[in-house]
Coordinates of C-alpha atoms in Angstrom, one line a residue:
M6 CA 141.4 35.7 58.0
N7 CA 143.4 32.6 58.7
Q8 CA 144.3 30.0 56.1
M9 CA 141.6 27.5 57.2
M10 CA 138.9 30.1 56.7
G11 CA 140.3 30.9 53.3
V12 CA 140.3 27.3 52.2
M13 CA 136.7 26.8 53.5
S14 CA 135.6 30.0 51.8
K15 CA 137.0 28.8 48.5
A16 CA 135.4 25.4 49.0
L17 CA 132.0 27.1 49.7
D18 CA 132.4 29.0 46.4
A19 CA 133.1 25.7 44.6
S20 CA 130.1 24.0 46.3
S21 CA 127.9 26.9 45.3
L22 CA 129.1 26.7 41.7
R23 CA 128.6 22.9 41.8
Q24 CA 125.0 23.4 43.0
K25 CA 124.3 25.7 40.0
S26 CA 125.9 23.3 37.6
I27 CA 123.9 20.3 38.9
S28 CA 120.7 22.3 38.8
N29 CA 121.4 23.4 35.3
N30 CA 122.1 19.8 34.3
I31 CA 118.9 18.5 35.8
A32 CA 116.9 21.3 34.2
N33 CA 118.2 20.3 30.8
V34 CA 117.7 16.5 31.2
N35 CA 115.3 16.5 28.1
T36 CA 117.2 19.1 26.0
P37 CA 118.6 17.5 22.8
N38 CA 122.4 17.7 22.4
Y39 CA 122.9 19.2 25.9
K40 CA 126.4 18.4 27.3
P41 CA 126.4 18.4 31.2
T42 CA 128.9 20.4 33.1
K43 CA 130.9 19.5 36.2
V44 CA 132.9 21.6 38.6
S45 CA 136.6 21.0 39.0
F46 CA 138.1 22.2 42.3
E47 CA 139.3 19.4 44.6
E48 CA 141.9 18.2 42.2
Q49 CA 143.3 21.7 41.6
L50 CA 143.4 22.3 45.4
R51 CA 145.2 19.0 45.9
Q52 CA 147.8 19.9 43.2
E53 CA 148.3 23.3 44.8
I54 CA 148.9 21.8 48.2
Q55 CA 151.3 19.1 46.9
S56 CA 153.3 21.5 44.8
Q57 CA 156.8 21.3 46.2
F58 CA 158.8 23.2 43.7
I59 CA 159.3 26.9 44.5
G60 CA 161.5 29.2 42.4
K61 CA 163.8 31.6 44.1
Q62 CA 162.9 35.2 43.6
T63 CA 165.8 37.7 43.7
N64 CA 163.6 40.6 42.7
E65 CA 159.9 41.3 43.5
K66 CA 159.3 41.9 39.8
H67 CA 160.1 38.3 38.9
I68 CA 157.3 35.9 38.1
T69 CA 156.4 33.5 40.9
I70 CA 157.4 29.9 40.0
G71 CA 155.8 26.9 41.8
A72 CA 153.5 27.2 44.8
T73 CA 151.7 30.4 45.1
S74 CA 150.0 32.0 48.1
G75 CA 146.7 32.1 46.4
L76 CA 144.1 29.3 46.4
P77 CA 142.7 27.9 43.1
S78 CA 139.2 28.8 42.0
A79 CA 136.6 26.3 40.9
K80 CA 136.1 25.8 37.2
L81 CA 133.3 24.4 35.1
V82 CA 134.3 21.5 32.9
Q83 CA 132.0 20.2 30.1
N84 CA 131.3 16.4 30.0
Q85 CA 131.5 15.0 26.5
M86 CA 129.7 11.7 27.2
I87 CA 126.3 11.0 25.5
F88 CA 123.8 8.8 27.3
N89 CA 120.8 8.7 24.9
N90 CA 119.8 9.0 21.3
S91 CA 118.9 12.7 21.5
G92 CA 122.6 13.5 22.1
N93 CA 121.9 14.5 25.7
G94 CA 124.6 13.6 28.2
V95 CA 122.6 14.0 31.5
D96 CA 122.3 11.0 33.7
L97 CA 119.5 12.0 36.1
D98 CA 120.4 9.4 38.8
Y99 CA 124.0 10.5 38.8
E100 CA 123.0 14.2 39.1
M101 CA 120.6 13.5 42.0
T102 CA 123.3 11.7 43.8
Q103 CA 125.8 14.5 43.2
L104 CA 123.1 17.0 44.4
S105 CA 122.7 15.1 47.7
Q106 CA 126.5 14.8 48.2
N107 CA 127.0 18.5 47.5
T108 CA 124.3 19.5 49.9
I109 CA 125.9 17.5 52.7
W110 CA 129.3 18.9 51.8
Y111 CA 127.9 22.5 51.8
Q112 CA 126.3 22.0 55.2
S113 CA 129.6 20.6 56.6
L114 CA 131.5 23.5 55.3
T115 CA 129.1 26.1 56.8
Y116 CA 129.2 24.3 60.1
G117 CA 133.1 24.3 60.1
L118 CA 133.2 27.9 59.1
N119 CA 130.8 28.8 61.9
E120 CA 133.0 27.0 64.4
E121 CA 136.0 29.0 63.2
F122 CA 134.1 32.2 63.7
N123 CA 133.0 31.1 67.1
L124 CA 136.7 30.5 68.1
V125 CA 137.6 34.0 66.9
K126 CA 134.6 35.4 68.8
T127 CA 135.7 33.5 72.0
A128 CA 139.3 34.8 71.6
I129 CA 138.0 38.4 71.2
R130 CA 135.8 38.1 74.3
G131 CA 138.7 36.5 76.3
R132 CA 136.6 33.7 77.6

């Protein structure tokens, strides 16, 4: 698997986790004291890509310092903001907007991944 497919695969995992988080937030819009969750992925990926410092390894048993070959995984982060008197922090308009944005992002990623697979298929066939 090439690096682009790996990045798109991780982005799809993050988008799937984001879909679950948004659905859970919408389902709990009337639950008192519910704290909504968000998915953190893009910022971690940006930091990993921009990481310039790499430690020199003189032995394979040394701990890797700086940029790693692995891609970051998406994490759930709990939002501490409260929007109404019941202690619930879900803003339904915001969640619906995020749901639409995530749906478009997921479709774009699946389209891009399909194109990568089509390129590999074309290379294998030799046409």
